[in-house]
Short mmCIF file of C-alpha atoms in Angstrom, two decimals:
data_model
loop_
_atom_site.label_atom_id
_atom_site.label_comp_id
_atom_site.label_asym_id
_atom_site.label_seq_id
_atom_site.Cartn_x
_atom_site.Cartn_y
_atom_site.Cartn_z
CA MET A 49 43.76 -2.93 84.07
CA SER A 50 46.80 -2.56 81.88
CA MET A 51 46.31 -6.11 80.77
CA VAL A 52 42.77 -5.42 79.70
CA HIS A 53 43.87 -2.16 78.15
CA THR A 54 46.53 -3.86 76.03
CA THR A 55 44.51 -6.89 74.97
CA THR A 56 41.20 -5.25 74.11
CA PRO A 57 42.31 -3.66 70.86
CA GLU A 58 43.86 -6.93 69.71
CA CYS A 59 40.74 -8.86 70.58
CA THR A 60 38.62 -6.21 68.97
CA GLY A 61 40.77 -6.16 65.90
CA GLN A 62 40.63 -9.94 65.61
CA SER A 63 36.88 -9.94 66.06
CA GLU A 64 36.41 -7.23 63.45
CA GLY A 65 38.73 -9.03 61.10
CA THR A 66 36.85 -12.26 61.66
CA GLU A 67 33.52 -10.54 61.03
CA THR A 68 34.87 -8.94 57.86
CA THR A 69 36.15 -12.27 56.65
CA HIS A 70 32.78 -13.91 57.26
CA ALA A 71 30.98 -11.07 55.46
CA ASP A 72 33.31 -11.39 52.49
CA VAL A 73 32.75 -15.13 52.36
CA THR A 74 28.98 -14.70 52.55
CA THR A 75 29.02 -12.06 49.82
CA ALA A 76 31.20 -14.26 47.65
CA ARG A 77 28.89 -17.21 48.14
CA ASN A 78 25.83 -15.11 47.33
CA SER A 79 27.51 -13.74 44.22
CA LYS A 80 28.50 -17.23 43.14
CA SER A 81 24.98 -18.55 43.67
CA MET A 82 23.57 -15.59 41.75
CA VAL A 83 25.92 -16.26 38.86
CA LEU A 84 25.04 -19.95 38.89
CA GLY A 85 21.33 -19.10 39.09
CA GLN A 86 21.69 -16.67 36.22
CA ARG A 87 23.54 -19.23 34.13
CA GLU A 88 20.88 -21.83 34.89
CA ARG A 89 18.19 -19.35 33.89
CA TRP A 90 19.99 -18.59 30.63
CA LEU A 91 20.31 -22.30 29.95
CA ILE A 92 16.64 -22.95 30.70
CA ASP A 93 15.61 -20.03 28.50
CA SER A 94 17.76 -21.36 25.68
CA LEU A 95 16.25 -24.83 26.03
CA LEU A 96 12.75 -23.34 25.98
CA LEU A 97 13.68 -21.42 22.85
CA VAL A 98 14.78 -24.67 21.22
CA CYS A 99 11.44 -26.24 22.20
CA LEU A 100 9.56 -23.25 20.74
CA PHE A 101 11.42 -23.48 17.43
CA ALA A 102 10.90 -27.25 17.42
CA PHE A 103 7.16 -26.71 17.78
CA VAL A 104 7.21 -24.18 14.94
CA CYS A 105 9.07 -26.63 12.69
CA VAL A 106 6.57 -29.39 13.43
CA VAL A 107 3.60 -27.10 12.80
CA ALA A 108 5.14 -25.83 9.56
CA ASN A 109 5.81 -29.38 8.35
CA ARG A 110 2.29 -29.82 6.99
CA PRO A 111 0.98 -30.20 3.44
CA ALA A 112 -0.77 -26.84 3.83
CA ALA A 113 2.65 -25.23 4.24
CA SER A 114 3.72 -26.40 0.78
CA VAL A 115 0.50 -26.13 -1.24
CA ASP A 116 -2.07 -23.38 -1.35
CA GLU A 117 -4.85 -22.34 -3.70
CA ASP A 118 -2.98 -19.19 -4.72
CA LEU A 119 0.53 -20.68 -4.86
CA TRP A 120 0.01 -21.95 -8.40
CA TRP A 121 -0.92 -18.66 -10.02
CA HIS A 122 1.89 -16.98 -8.07
CA MET A 123 4.35 -19.46 -9.63
CA SER A 124 2.79 -19.03 -13.07
CA THR A 125 3.13 -15.26 -12.78
CA GLY A 126 6.75 -15.62 -11.70
CA ALA A 127 7.49 -17.92 -14.65
CA TRP A 128 5.83 -15.41 -17.03
CA ILE A 129 7.96 -12.57 -15.61
CA LEU A 130 11.16 -14.58 -15.95
CA GLN A 131 10.27 -15.59 -19.50
CA HIS A 132 9.32 -12.10 -20.71
CA ARG A 133 11.73 -10.16 -18.44
CA ALA A 134 8.90 -7.78 -17.59
CA VAL A 135 5.93 -7.58 -15.27
CA PRO A 136 2.41 -8.04 -16.68
CA VAL A 137 0.23 -4.98 -17.03
CA HIS A 138 -2.81 -6.89 -18.35
CA ASP A 139 -4.28 -10.23 -17.37
CA VAL A 140 -2.76 -13.11 -19.32
CA PHE A 141 -4.30 -16.14 -17.57
CA ALA A 142 -8.10 -15.90 -17.51
CA ALA A 143 -10.52 -15.96 -20.42
CA TYR A 144 -13.06 -13.36 -19.29
CA THR A 145 -10.56 -10.88 -17.84
CA ALA A 146 -7.98 -11.23 -20.63
CA GLY A 147 -6.57 -7.83 -21.51
CA LYS A 148 -7.99 -6.21 -18.41
CA PRO A 149 -5.46 -4.02 -16.56
CA TRP A 150 -3.80 -6.07 -13.85
CA ILE A 151 -1.05 -5.17 -11.40
CA ALA A 152 0.92 -8.17 -10.10
CA TYR A 153 1.64 -6.51 -6.77
CA THR A 154 3.40 -9.65 -5.44
CA TRP A 155 5.68 -9.89 -8.49
CA LEU A 156 8.89 -10.41 -6.48
CA PHE A 157 7.29 -13.10 -4.33
CA ASP A 158 6.04 -14.76 -7.52
CA VAL A 159 9.53 -14.84 -9.01
CA ILE A 160 10.99 -16.26 -5.79
CA CYS A 161 8.37 -19.04 -5.66
CA SER A 162 8.89 -19.89 -9.33
CA LYS A 163 12.65 -20.15 -8.84
CA ILE A 164 12.34 -22.22 -5.66
CA TYR A 165 9.82 -24.61 -7.21
CA GLY A 166 12.02 -25.04 -10.27
CA ALA A 167 14.96 -25.95 -8.05
CA GLY A 168 13.30 -28.00 -5.32
CA GLY A 169 9.67 -28.66 -6.20
CA LEU A 170 7.11 -28.70 -3.42
CA HIS A 171 9.84 -29.67 -0.95
CA GLY A 172 11.60 -26.41 -1.77
CA ILE A 173 8.36 -24.49 -1.21
CA LEU A 174 7.94 -26.21 2.17
CA THR A 175 11.51 -25.26 3.15
CA PHE A 176 10.85 -21.68 2.07
CA THR A 177 7.65 -21.49 4.14
CA MET A 178 9.31 -22.98 7.21
CA SER A 179 12.26 -20.58 6.96
CA LEU A 180 10.01 -17.53 6.80
CA THR A 181 7.95 -18.79 9.74
CA VAL A 182 11.00 -19.46 11.92
CA GLY A 183 12.40 -16.03 11.03
CA PHE A 184 9.13 -14.37 12.02
CA ILE A 185 9.02 -16.21 15.35
CA ALA A 186 12.69 -15.52 16.16
CA ALA A 187 12.20 -11.80 15.48
CA LEU A 188 9.07 -11.73 17.65
CA VAL A 189 10.78 -13.44 20.61
CA PHE A 190 13.63 -10.95 20.45
CA LEU A 191 11.19 -8.02 20.32
CA LEU A 192 9.08 -9.18 23.26
CA ALA A 193 12.17 -10.05 25.35
CA ARG A 194 13.07 -6.35 25.46
CA TYR A 195 9.97 -5.68 27.53
CA ALA A 196 9.49 -8.88 29.50
CA THR A 197 11.45 -11.82 30.85
CA MET A 198 12.59 -14.35 28.29
CA LEU A 199 10.22 -16.91 29.79
CA ARG A 200 7.24 -14.60 29.35
CA ALA A 201 8.37 -13.66 25.84
CA ILE A 202 8.56 -17.34 24.88
CA ALA A 203 5.12 -18.04 26.37
CA LEU A 204 3.54 -15.10 24.52
CA THR A 205 5.22 -16.11 21.27
CA PHE A 206 3.94 -19.68 21.67
CA ILE A 207 0.37 -18.37 21.83
CA VAL A 208 1.04 -16.21 18.76
CA VAL A 209 2.18 -19.36 16.92
CA LEU A 210 -1.09 -21.08 17.87
CA ALA A 211 -3.01 -18.08 16.55
CA ALA A 212 -1.06 -17.99 13.28
CA ILE A 213 -1.23 -21.71 12.41
CA PRO A 214 -3.80 -21.22 9.59
CA LEU A 215 -1.50 -18.62 8.01
CA ILE A 216 1.55 -20.88 7.79
CA SER A 217 1.36 -21.42 4.05
CA PRO A 218 3.36 -20.27 1.00
CA ARG A 219 1.76 -16.85 0.81
CA PRO A 220 3.34 -13.38 0.73
CA TRP A 221 1.74 -12.50 4.05
CA LEU A 222 4.58 -14.40 5.76
CA PHE A 223 6.91 -11.66 4.53
CA THR A 224 4.45 -9.12 5.93
CA CYS A 225 4.51 -10.82 9.36
CA LEU A 226 8.32 -10.84 9.43
CA PHE A 227 8.75 -7.29 8.13
CA PHE A 228 6.12 -5.92 10.50
CA VAL A 229 7.97 -7.29 13.55
CA LEU A 230 11.31 -6.00 12.25
CA GLU A 231 9.79 -2.58 11.65
CA LEU A 232 8.39 -2.47 15.18
CA HIS A 233 11.83 -3.34 16.53
CA PHE A 234 13.51 -0.45 14.70
CA LEU A 235 10.77 2.05 15.53
CA LEU A 236 10.69 1.15 19.23
CA GLN A 237 14.47 1.25 19.49
CA ALA A 238 14.49 4.77 18.04
CA ARG A 239 11.60 5.81 20.29
CA ASP A 240 12.98 4.38 23.54
CA ARG A 241 16.61 5.38 23.00
CA SER A 242 15.89 8.73 21.30
CA GLU A 243 18.26 7.71 18.53
CA PRO A 244 16.93 8.48 15.03
CA GLY A 245 19.65 6.33 13.47
CA TRP A 246 17.51 3.28 14.23
CA LEU A 247 14.99 4.57 11.69
CA LEU A 248 17.35 4.27 8.73
CA PRO A 249 16.72 0.54 8.02
CA VAL A 250 12.96 1.14 7.85
CA VAL A 251 13.05 2.91 4.47
CA PRO A 252 14.67 0.04 2.49
CA LEU A 253 12.55 -2.43 4.46
CA ILE A 254 9.32 -0.73 3.36
CA ALA A 255 10.60 -0.40 -0.21
CA LEU A 256 11.31 -4.15 -0.39
CA TRP A 257 8.00 -4.88 1.32
CA ALA A 258 6.12 -2.95 -1.39
CA ASN A 259 7.47 -5.36 -4.02
CA LEU A 260 6.40 -8.45 -2.08
CA HIS A 261 2.94 -7.79 -0.66
CA ILE A 262 0.28 -5.11 -0.76
CA GLN A 263 0.07 -5.03 3.04
CA PHE A 264 3.13 -2.79 3.13
CA VAL A 265 0.49 -0.14 3.83
CA TYR A 266 0.29 -1.55 7.36
CA GLY A 267 3.92 -0.59 7.78
CA LEU A 268 3.20 2.96 6.65
CA ALA A 269 0.21 3.17 8.99
CA VAL A 270 2.32 2.10 11.97
CA ILE A 271 4.85 4.86 11.25
CA GLY A 272 1.94 7.30 11.26
CA LEU A 273 0.83 6.05 14.69
CA PHE A 274 4.36 6.60 16.05
CA ALA A 275 4.36 10.11 14.59
CA MET A 276 1.03 10.91 16.29
CA GLU A 277 1.99 9.54 19.70
CA ARG A 278 3.65 12.61 21.21
CA PRO A 279 1.15 15.20 19.89
CA LEU A 280 -1.78 13.08 21.12
CA ALA A 281 -0.15 12.57 24.52
CA LEU A 282 0.29 16.33 24.89
CA ALA A 283 -3.30 16.95 23.80
CA LEU A 284 -4.61 14.40 26.33
CA LYS A 285 -2.24 15.76 29.00
CA TRP A 286 -0.62 12.35 29.40
CA ASP A 287 3.05 11.89 30.10
CA PRO A 288 4.79 12.28 26.73
CA GLU A 289 8.20 11.24 28.05
CA SER A 290 7.75 7.64 26.86
CA ALA A 291 8.05 9.04 23.35
CA LYS A 292 11.59 10.30 23.71
CA LEU A 293 12.10 10.86 20.00
CA ARG A 294 10.51 13.94 18.48
CA ALA A 295 7.53 13.39 16.18
CA ARG A 296 9.21 15.15 13.26
CA TRP A 297 11.60 12.22 12.82
CA PHE A 298 8.69 9.86 12.29
CA TRP A 299 7.00 12.24 9.87
CA ILE A 300 10.23 12.44 7.87
CA LEU A 301 10.44 8.64 7.96
CA LEU A 302 6.84 8.34 6.74
CA ALA A 303 7.53 10.64 3.80
CA ALA A 304 10.76 8.83 2.90
CA SER A 305 9.13 5.39 3.21
CA THR A 306 6.19 6.44 1.05
CA LEU A 307 8.60 7.57 -1.65
CA GLY A 308 10.45 4.27 -1.23
CA THR A 309 7.29 2.31 -2.05
CA LEU A 310 7.32 3.92 -5.50
CA LEU A 311 10.47 1.93 -6.30
CA ASN A 312 8.49 -0.85 -7.90
CA PRO A 313 7.73 -1.72 -11.55
CA TYR A 314 4.29 -0.11 -11.37
CA GLY A 315 5.18 3.11 -9.55
CA TRP A 316 2.24 5.03 -8.08
CA ARG A 317 -0.26 2.68 -9.77
CA LEU A 318 0.48 0.14 -7.03
CA TYR A 319 -1.81 2.17 -4.77
CA THR A 320 -4.77 1.52 -7.07
CA VAL A 321 -4.75 -2.09 -5.83
CA ILE A 322 -5.36 -0.81 -2.31
CA ALA A 323 -8.39 1.11 -3.54
CA GLU A 324 -9.71 -2.00 -5.31
CA TYR A 325 -9.49 -4.16 -2.19
CA ALA A 326 -10.91 -1.41 0.02
CA THR A 327 -14.05 -1.08 -2.11
CA GLN A 328 -14.80 -4.79 -2.69
CA ASN A 329 -17.56 -6.52 -0.74
CA ALA A 330 -18.23 -9.88 -2.41
CA PRO A 331 -14.89 -11.51 -1.48
CA LEU A 332 -15.57 -10.67 2.16
CA GLN A 333 -18.62 -12.92 1.97
CA VAL A 334 -17.10 -15.70 -0.14
CA VAL A 335 -13.35 -16.03 0.38
CA GLN A 336 -12.69 -17.85 3.63
CA GLU A 337 -9.53 -15.95 4.59
CA MET A 338 -11.38 -12.64 4.20
CA GLN A 339 -14.22 -13.62 6.51
CA PRO A 340 -14.14 -13.00 10.28
CA MET A 341 -12.97 -15.69 12.68
CA GLN A 342 -15.54 -18.45 13.25
CA PHE A 343 -14.12 -19.59 16.63
CA ARG A 344 -14.17 -23.25 15.65
CA GLU A 345 -10.40 -23.74 15.80
CA ILE A 346 -7.90 -23.35 18.63
CA SER A 347 -6.14 -20.64 16.63
CA ASP A 348 -9.20 -18.35 16.87
CA TRP A 349 -9.43 -18.83 20.62
CA ALA A 350 -5.70 -18.12 20.97
CA VAL A 351 -6.27 -14.75 19.25
CA LEU A 352 -9.19 -13.98 21.55
CA PHE A 353 -7.12 -14.88 24.62
CA LEU A 354 -4.26 -12.60 23.56
CA ALA A 355 -6.60 -9.71 22.77
CA SER A 356 -8.48 -10.08 26.07
CA ALA A 357 -5.25 -10.36 28.08
CA ALA A 358 -3.85 -7.29 26.33
CA LEU A 359 -6.95 -5.21 27.11
CA PHE A 360 -6.82 -6.35 30.73
CA ALA A 361 -3.11 -5.48 30.95
CA LEU A 362 -3.72 -2.03 29.48
CA GLY A 363 -6.49 -1.39 31.97
CA TYR A 364 -4.45 -2.68 34.91
CA THR A 365 -1.21 -0.81 34.28
CA ARG A 366 -0.79 2.73 35.55
CA ARG A 367 1.37 3.77 32.63
CA LYS A 368 -0.84 5.22 29.90
CA SER A 369 0.60 4.84 26.42
CA VAL A 370 -1.05 6.51 23.44
CA LEU A 371 1.02 4.35 21.10
CA THR A 372 -0.03 1.04 22.65
CA LEU A 373 -3.69 2.04 22.80
CA SER A 374 -3.75 3.23 19.18
CA LEU A 375 -1.96 0.08 17.99
CA MET A 376 -4.48 -2.08 19.85
CA ALA A 377 -7.44 -0.14 18.42
CA VAL A 378 -6.23 -0.61 14.84
CA ALA A 379 -5.28 -4.26 15.46
CA LEU A 380 -8.67 -5.07 16.96
CA TRP A 381 -10.47 -3.70 13.92
CA PHE A 382 -8.33 -5.58 11.39
CA GLY A 383 -8.02 -8.78 13.43
CA PHE A 384 -11.76 -9.24 13.95
CA HIS A 385 -12.60 -8.01 10.46
CA THR A 386 -10.78 -10.65 8.39
CA ALA A 387 -9.19 -13.93 9.39
CA ARG A 388 -6.06 -13.31 7.34
CA ASP A 389 -5.17 -10.35 9.61
CA VAL A 390 -5.30 -12.24 12.91
CA TRP A 391 -1.49 -12.21 12.96
CA PHE A 392 -1.65 -8.41 13.29
CA LEU A 393 -3.89 -8.59 16.35
CA ALA A 394 -1.87 -11.44 17.88
CA VAL A 395 1.48 -9.64 17.53
CA VAL A 396 0.22 -6.28 18.80
CA SER A 397 -1.59 -7.95 21.73
CA ALA A 398 1.54 -9.87 22.74
CA LEU A 399 3.55 -6.65 22.55
CA ALA A 400 0.97 -4.78 24.67
CA ILE A 401 1.11 -7.51 27.35
CA ALA A 402 4.90 -7.42 27.38
CA CYS A 403 5.03 -3.61 27.56
CA ALA A 404 2.57 -3.55 30.46
CA SER A 405 4.77 -5.85 32.53
CA GLU A 406 8.10 -4.05 32.73
CA GLN A 407 10.18 -1.19 31.33
CA PRO A 408 12.26 -1.95 28.24
CA LYS A 409 15.60 -3.56 29.01
CA LEU A 410 17.86 -1.63 26.68
CA ALA A 411 21.01 -3.32 27.99
CA LEU A 412 19.84 -6.87 27.39
CA GLY A 413 20.08 -6.84 23.62
CA LYS A 414 23.47 -8.56 23.58
CA LEU A 415 22.26 -11.24 26.02
CA ARG A 416 19.16 -11.93 23.93
CA PHE A 417 21.29 -12.30 20.82
CA ILE A 418 23.49 -14.80 22.65
CA GLN A 419 20.48 -16.82 23.76
CA LEU A 420 19.05 -16.82 20.24
CA GLY A 421 22.47 -17.78 18.95
CA ILE A 422 22.50 -20.75 21.33
CA ALA A 423 19.00 -21.86 20.36
CA LEU A 424 19.10 -21.44 16.59
CA PRO A 425 21.76 -24.08 15.70
CA PRO A 426 19.90 -27.01 17.32
CA ALA A 427 16.62 -25.61 15.97
CA THR A 428 18.14 -25.48 12.49
CA ALA A 429 19.35 -29.07 12.82
CA LEU A 430 15.87 -30.11 13.91
CA ALA A 431 14.28 -28.25 10.98
CA ILE A 432 16.60 -30.07 8.55
CA ALA A 433 15.68 -33.40 10.14
CA VAL A 434 11.96 -32.60 9.90
CA LEU A 435 12.30 -31.54 6.27
CA HIS A 436 14.01 -34.83 5.43
CA SER A 437 11.39 -36.96 7.17
CA GLY A 438 9.05 -39.19 5.23
CA GLY A 439 6.09 -36.85 5.66
CA ALA A 440 7.98 -34.02 3.94
CA SER A 441 9.29 -36.01 0.98
CA GLN A 442 8.54 -34.90 -2.55
CA LYS A 443 6.29 -37.91 -3.08
CA ALA A 444 4.32 -37.30 0.13
CA LEU A 445 3.78 -33.63 -0.76
CA GLN A 446 2.60 -34.54 -4.27
CA GLU A 447 0.15 -37.03 -2.81
CA ALA A 448 -1.14 -34.38 -0.44
CA SER A 449 -1.53 -32.00 -3.38
CA ALA A 450 -3.51 -34.64 -5.30
CA LYS A 451 -5.99 -34.86 -2.41
CA ARG A 452 -6.62 -31.13 -2.55
CA PHE A 453 -6.41 -30.24 -6.24
CA PRO A 454 -7.81 -31.90 -9.39
CA VAL A 455 -4.53 -33.48 -10.52
CA LYS A 456 -6.06 -36.35 -12.51
CA ALA A 457 -8.88 -34.23 -13.91
CA ALA A 458 -6.36 -31.64 -15.11
CA GLU A 459 -4.34 -34.43 -16.73
CA TYR A 460 -7.49 -35.59 -18.51
CA ILE A 461 -8.24 -32.11 -19.81
CA GLY A 462 -4.67 -31.64 -20.97
CA SER A 463 -4.49 -34.99 -22.75
CA HIS A 464 -7.82 -34.78 -24.60
CA PRO A 465 -8.87 -32.39 -27.38
CA LEU A 466 -11.37 -30.47 -25.28
CA GLU A 467 -12.42 -27.03 -26.40
CA ALA A 468 -12.33 -23.73 -24.54
CA PRO A 469 -13.84 -21.79 -22.88
CA LEU A 470 -13.33 -23.50 -19.53
CA TYR A 471 -15.61 -23.12 -16.52
CA ASN A 472 -13.92 -23.89 -13.18
CA PRO A 473 -14.27 -23.38 -9.40
CA TYR A 474 -12.81 -20.28 -7.76
CA ASP A 475 -10.40 -22.24 -5.55
CA TRP A 476 -9.07 -24.35 -8.43
CA GLY A 477 -8.45 -21.49 -10.83
CA GLY A 478 -4.88 -20.93 -9.68
CA TYR A 479 -3.97 -24.61 -9.98
CA LEU A 480 -5.49 -24.87 -13.46
CA ILE A 481 -3.56 -21.78 -14.59
CA TRP A 482 -0.37 -23.63 -13.69
CA ARG A 483 -1.38 -27.16 -14.72
CA VAL A 484 -3.33 -26.49 -17.96
CA PRO A 485 -1.77 -23.32 -19.38
CA GLY A 486 -3.36 -23.84 -22.80
CA MET A 487 -6.89 -23.56 -21.39
CA PRO A 488 -7.58 -20.08 -19.93
CA VAL A 489 -9.56 -20.30 -16.71
CA SER A 490 -12.88 -18.60 -16.09
CA ILE A 491 -12.09 -17.40 -12.56
CA ASP A 492 -9.27 -17.65 -10.03
CA GLY A 493 -8.14 -16.34 -6.66
CA ARG A 494 -7.15 -12.84 -7.81
CA ALA A 495 -10.23 -11.29 -6.19
CA ASN A 496 -9.40 -7.68 -7.04
CA LEU A 497 -9.24 -8.60 -10.74
CA GLN A 498 -12.59 -10.44 -10.77
CA GLY A 499 -14.78 -7.74 -9.28
CA ASP A 500 -17.81 -8.07 -6.99
CA GLU A 501 -20.34 -8.88 -9.70
CA ARG A 502 -18.44 -11.83 -11.17
CA VAL A 503 -17.58 -13.30 -7.77
CA ALA A 504 -21.20 -13.07 -6.58
CA ARG A 505 -22.51 -14.59 -9.82
CA PHE A 506 -20.03 -17.44 -9.62
CA VAL A 507 -21.14 -18.31 -6.09
CA ALA A 508 -24.80 -18.35 -7.13
CA THR A 509 -24.03 -20.65 -10.08
CA TRP A 510 -21.62 -22.90 -8.21
CA THR A 511 -24.14 -23.58 -5.46
CA GLY A 512 -26.84 -24.40 -8.04
CA ARG A 513 -29.29 -21.65 -7.20
CA GLY A 514 -32.34 -21.06 -9.35
CA SER A 515 -30.57 -18.67 -11.72
CA TRP A 516 -27.62 -20.95 -12.48
CA ALA A 517 -28.76 -21.59 -16.07
CA ALA A 518 -28.72 -17.83 -16.76
CA ASP A 519 -24.98 -17.57 -16.15
CA PRO A 520 -23.48 -16.76 -19.59
CA GLU A 521 -20.02 -18.00 -18.58
CA LEU A 522 -21.36 -21.44 -17.77
CA MET A 523 -23.67 -21.70 -20.78
CA ASN A 524 -20.92 -20.57 -23.17
CA ALA A 525 -18.32 -22.93 -21.69
CA ASN A 526 -17.46 -26.05 -23.66
CA THR A 527 -15.51 -27.71 -20.83
CA ILE A 528 -16.61 -27.62 -17.19
CA ILE A 529 -14.59 -28.89 -14.24
CA LEU A 530 -16.19 -28.92 -10.79
CA GLU A 531 -15.81 -30.43 -7.36
CA LYS A 532 -17.59 -33.75 -7.43
CA ASP A 533 -19.82 -32.91 -4.46
CA CYS A 534 -20.73 -29.30 -5.28
CA GLY A 535 -24.33 -28.36 -6.02
CA LEU A 536 -23.75 -27.47 -9.66
CA ALA A 537 -22.07 -30.82 -10.41
CA SER A 538 -25.11 -32.67 -9.08
CA ILE A 539 -27.37 -30.64 -11.37
CA LEU A 540 -25.26 -31.09 -14.49
CA ARG A 541 -25.19 -34.89 -14.08
CA SER A 542 -28.91 -34.97 -14.79
CA ASP A 543 -29.03 -32.17 -17.37
CA GLN A 544 -29.12 -33.40 -20.97
CA ARG A 545 -27.23 -30.35 -22.20
CA PHE A 546 -24.08 -31.65 -20.50
CA ARG A 547 -22.16 -34.91 -20.73
CA LEU A 548 -20.01 -36.29 -17.94
CA LEU A 549 -16.60 -37.18 -19.38
CA PHE A 550 -14.47 -37.88 -16.34
CA GLU A 551 -14.94 -38.32 -12.62
CA ASP A 552 -12.80 -39.42 -9.70
CA GLY A 553 -13.13 -39.01 -5.96
CA LEU A 554 -12.45 -35.28 -6.15
CA ALA A 555 -13.47 -33.75 -9.46
CA SER A 556 -15.93 -34.07 -12.35
CA VAL A 557 -15.34 -32.96 -15.93
CA PHE A 558 -18.33 -32.16 -18.15
CA GLN A 559 -18.72 -31.24 -21.79
CA ARG A 560 -21.48 -28.96 -22.98
CA LEU A 561 -23.35 -30.44 -25.93
CA ARG A 562 -23.82 -28.06 -28.82
CA VAL A 563 -27.17 -29.49 -29.98
CA PRO A 564 -29.75 -30.87 -27.53
CA ASN A 565 -30.09 -34.62 -28.03
CA THR A 566 -32.52 -36.85 -26.24
CA HIS A 567 -30.74 -40.00 -27.45
CA LEU A 568 -27.55 -39.66 -25.51
CA PRO A 569 -25.08 -42.53 -25.21
CA ASN A 570 -24.91 -44.46 -22.00
CA ARG A 571 -22.99 -42.17 -19.62
CA ASP A 572 -21.46 -44.99 -17.68
CA SER A 573 -19.83 -46.31 -20.85
CA SER A 574 -18.78 -42.92 -22.23
CA LYS A 575 -16.97 -41.62 -19.17
CA GLU A 576 -13.68 -42.59 -17.65
CA LYS A 577 -13.67 -43.44 -13.97
CA THR A 578 -10.68 -43.13 -11.73
CA GLY A 579 -10.41 -43.76 -8.04
CA PHE A 580 -13.55 -45.89 -7.65
#
């Protein structure tokens, strides 16, 4: 008995010690495996980020990312501003709108493009476009990763890239895409953390935005939605705790940001451009980017998928958010109204899907920065390699431009003593402003300057409708340049009041004859042919 009595504690102590040792070993092994699994997940996420940025670089390495119908008049405006050290207040490029009040609301973007083109040509413009696109995508990944796993954030961002492919071009809306995501990041940080200090960067951001693109008003509207979230939640008897920051901070921010937008060369007159675009109807029927999605490209279906998934996620989640619902309502209207605003719907839909999945991970900001820091260097190296590939060379970009714009026809007009006024297509007006500065154009892509009546009349004439001969701009023009295959060009070839001077595979140049003459010279011998 004494033997058992004396040995039991020792045996028990040894057994307990052995069990403790085994438990410690098991815990240590589990911790080690968790650390290894976490490191592997971080590595995989970083590799996926590199793949995402690689895809963006490849998509952005297209001729469309370096040339655009409006790029040319943007560069001409920037060159005019640099030359005169002032912004234009009247139109200086077109014949029929000369002297008409004009606000160059993208003046800072125009100057940037002019400087970049002067330093690097079309290759510099392509680099500029790719940089803005990568910045937009990096900011979006970081924003979505606060509300979802990095894998889900990357997947959602990939679909957003598919949706935004038609918008990857040298246009000021790339600044709008980037600034919109940055603004959402600051606003959501302030809202979720109840820290108004996060709102401070928004004021200078909006002020800069107002000098780059007229869609800064979207940024002001979003601040208004944040300000209305808590009062609406209380009115609907929903849980207002998701809006931790008081509404008055957002109202103060809205007032300060609105005042910040007045820090531009035009002051309050900048807002008259908004009124002009809001009241125009003809461009919505004519300009492709202002028309609704046609669902003939994968980008349109990507937008529809994101919007549908976001609506499903909002209906499935139990957490009701006034902010998310109001953002989705506004985004749906703009996104399905005009094709150039599909980025708005895509970004808000991706954010709604991410927010419906999990609560924001406020402590993961440092980790996300590390992952982006790991992914960006190889992505930058890849972007440099893509930009130095044969398809992105200066020569290749110039050849791509010649397939889209009347390069040889413009050279012909510039090298021959042809008389103004000029009659030209809507899409080529910007290029002709830049390429033939001595010949004012009849119309160009500045839709708010042209007005509904002129745009509608141009379309009727350009398509060769019955009233084309009643167009005073055409009948008063001495030089006419048209797409070779357009309806009006086909009519003018057989009209004795016009003589065909030049034609290649893309464009036709006509001269209006002052006196009708039935004994015209042989047209085949009097015209120059190129590209046949």
